[in-house]
Structure formats: structure tokens, C-alpha cells
Amino acid sequence: MVSARATGDVALTEKSIATGRTLRQRVFSGIQPTGNFHLGNYLGAIRNWVGQQSEFDNIFCIVDLHALSQPTTKESLRANILGLANVLLASGLDPSESIIFVQSDVHEHTELCWLLSSVTQYGELRRMTQFKDKAGGKDEQVSAALLFYPVLQAADILLYDTNRVPVGEDQKQHIELTRDVAARFNARYGETFVLPQPDIKPAGARVMSLEDPTKKMSKSDANPNAAIALTDDAETIRRKIRRAVTDSGSEVIAAPDKPALTNLLSIYSLLSGEPISEIEARYTGKGYGAFKSDLAEVVISALAPIQTRLAELNEDPQVAQGILGDGAERARTRAAIKMTDVRERMGLGLG
Ligand code: ATP
Ligand code: MG
């Protein structure tokens, strides 16, 4: 039997009592170690995780099992896991505020995924827009893992009694499915899972591709010019922004018929903290060229401190390894307690 004493929960409870605060809401979110973490990941997810980590009881997961839903190799997965851990730490995730761990280090995720699949409908999974987008019409050839992705994601979230899931807009449908699955399980087996809320900020929730502003910026986009990677150097950032597609006309304004400019203005505003209307006013009559070259400098200086810390962390992989090892231990303890309850409710095993 696992003791709750060994977990961070007790420390958290004591901290809450000491500070006179009520128990903090549980936050869980994940990111795939699929390489080339980009501005969309940063503005839609990571930056929000960092900004609110002292308010909540946080668990952040490097979801390597999800990365298996698309073709990958052992070498790239290994390198991307550590690379992502360093990106998260360099962006400001603090292991004293947040549990940071690798999904496959906690076996309960896969076990709960299977159990939840019994209350998930095949039709629900086929209707997920992410499945349809990533399958690209080749449903017969893609891995079954791509179809199962939202069930594993539901397991990730429900395993930790999560209240809030800070994600980009693209994950909204998966969180809704998680709620449906949890409600169905609860109806069948009694109140077991907390129904989580998506936490999607109005700005930055959908950073678009630089090459096609109707598509979201994605790690898995085959075109390297579509996304600004958090690791891109200054010259690469300048080049990608210079060649980013723009809309017809020459005015720097955000409007429904100017999706490319709207995206670039939104990136500028999020990184500089300036409202879009002020940026528009400053570039009246100046054309796209001047705006794009200033935007490149805004992006370069916003990423510079992260890149400096990242270079230091990359020099010393043991720092991330230690944090992930400790995070896995803390996550495992919580997950084991939850799974004992779930198995018992479902009538599994011999008790
Ligand atoms: P992949 O193409 O491999 O799915 P991804 O870029 O979508 O990669 P994920 O690891 O799936 O990245 O998602 C990590 C987090 O980043 C999620 O919270 C997701 O909602 C968010 N996110 C991803 N792309 C964007 C984007 N373009 N704008 C805002 N948030 C995003
Ligand atoms: Mg994704």
C-alpha cells in the first residue's frame, strides 16, 4: 500500500494550512516530445503554465507515449524528451512549484487508458478533428494509437483528479471528450473522477502557421518555415518572419479578412505586452516590411533569455534527469492511490 505521507500532497496540505490558503486547484497539462517546440506551444501553453504555477497544484507531463502515435525513432524520442524538459525549465517551470515528469515512467497512464476505453465509443474517437487532420484521409494506414490518443489523454488528466487543463484551442475537443468519458464512468461505477475544465486563454490560444494562416502552427508540420522554433537563432527568425505570408493590401491591421496580419500582430502583442490597437496605430502608412522587421526583433529579444538558460541546461543533462526522476516518483504515488480505487470500483483482479 502506498503511503500518502511520501507524496508532495502532504507538504502541499501543510503549506496550505501554514499560509492560511484553501487547498489549491489541481492543474494538469502535457506536451509531446515531438521536437521543434514553437511559439504556439509557448504562447498557447507553456507561458501560461509558468505564469500561474504559484496559484495551483501543478503537474506537467512530457507525454512520450502520445508521441508514439506518429512515426518516430528511439534516438529522436530520447533526445526530444530531455530537450523538452530543458525547454520547460528554461521557460520558467519550477520543480518546487510543479511536478514535471515523463508519462511512460508512470505505468498507470496506460492502464487507465485501457480501462477508460471501455466507456469510450469508437465513433467519438473517429469524429475528433485532430484525428481527422493528422490522419489526412489515410484512416486505414495510420496507427491505432492515433485514434486512441484522446483516451490516453483522458487517462492522463483523470488520473490526478485534475480541475483545470491549461491548453491551446486545438485541445478543447479532447478535454470535452475527457469530461464525457469521466461522467460516463462515474454514472456506471459511482463518483470516481473529477470533471476537468479546459483553461484556454483568449489570446495566444491559436497561433497560426507563418506559411498558411488558416492552419495552426504545429510541431508536426513538414514545412520548417511554418513555425518559429524556440531554439531558432536570430538570423533564422528574421528570415522566417520576412518570408511569412501576408494578406493582400499593405495596411498593418488585424481583421477577419487579414488572417496573416492578425496572426503576426497577435504574436507581436503577446510578446511585447502592447495592445494590438497601439501597434496598428504605430505602423499606419509604413507597410509590411517595417512591421515585419520590428516583429522579428521583438521575437528575438523575447526568446533570448530562454535560449541562454536552455544552452546552460543542455550542457548539464543531469539537472533535468534529476528533476524528472523526482517528478515521476511523486506522480507515481498519486497515480497508484487513484488506480487502487478505480480497479476496486470496476471489480478487477482479486483485490
Ligand atoms: P503536434 O503537431 O506533434 O501535435 P503540437 O505543436 O500540436 O505538436 P502538442 O505537443 O500537441 O504540440 O501540444 C502542446 C501544447 O501546445 C497543447 O496545450 C496545445 O494546445 C498547445 N499548442 C499547440 N499548437 C499550438 C498553437 N499553434 N497555438 C497555441 N497553442 C498551441
Ligand atoms: Mg498537437
CSV table of N, CA, C and O and ligand atoms in Angstrom, one decimal, residues 32 130 134 149 170-171 216, ligand 2:
chain,number,residue,atom,x,y,z
A,32,GLN,N,3.9,17.0,-26.1
A,32,GLN,CA,4.6,15.9,-26.7
A,32,GLN,C,6.0,16.1,-27.1
A,32,GLN,O,6.4,17.2,-27.6
A,130,GLN,N,-8.7,16.4,-34.5
A,130,GLN,CA,-7.3,16.2,-34.6
A,130,GLN,C,-7.0,14.9,-35.3
A,130,GLN,O,-6.0,14.8,-36.0
A,134,LYS,N,-4.8,14.8,-38.6
A,134,LYS,CA,-3.5,14.1,-38.6
A,134,LYS,C,-3.6,12.8,-39.5
A,134,LYS,O,-2.5,12.4,-40.1
A,149,TYR,N,-5.4,8.2,-29.1
A,149,TYR,CA,-4.8,9.4,-28.4
A,149,TYR,C,-5.7,10.1,-27.4
A,149,TYR,O,-5.3,10.3,-26.2
A,170,ASP,N,-6.7,24.1,-29.8
A,170,ASP,CA,-6.8,22.8,-30.5
A,170,ASP,C,-7.1,21.6,-29.6
A,170,ASP,O,-7.6,20.6,-30.1
A,171,GLN,N,-6.9,21.7,-28.3
A,171,GLN,CA,-7.2,20.6,-27.4
A,171,GLN,C,-8.6,20.7,-26.8
A,171,GLN,O,-8.9,19.8,-26.0
A,216,LYS,N,-3.0,25.9,-37.9
A,216,LYS,CA,-2.3,26.2,-36.6
A,216,LYS,C,-0.8,25.9,-36.8
A,216,LYS,O,-0.5,25.0,-37.6
B,2,MG,MG,-0.7,18.7,-31.1
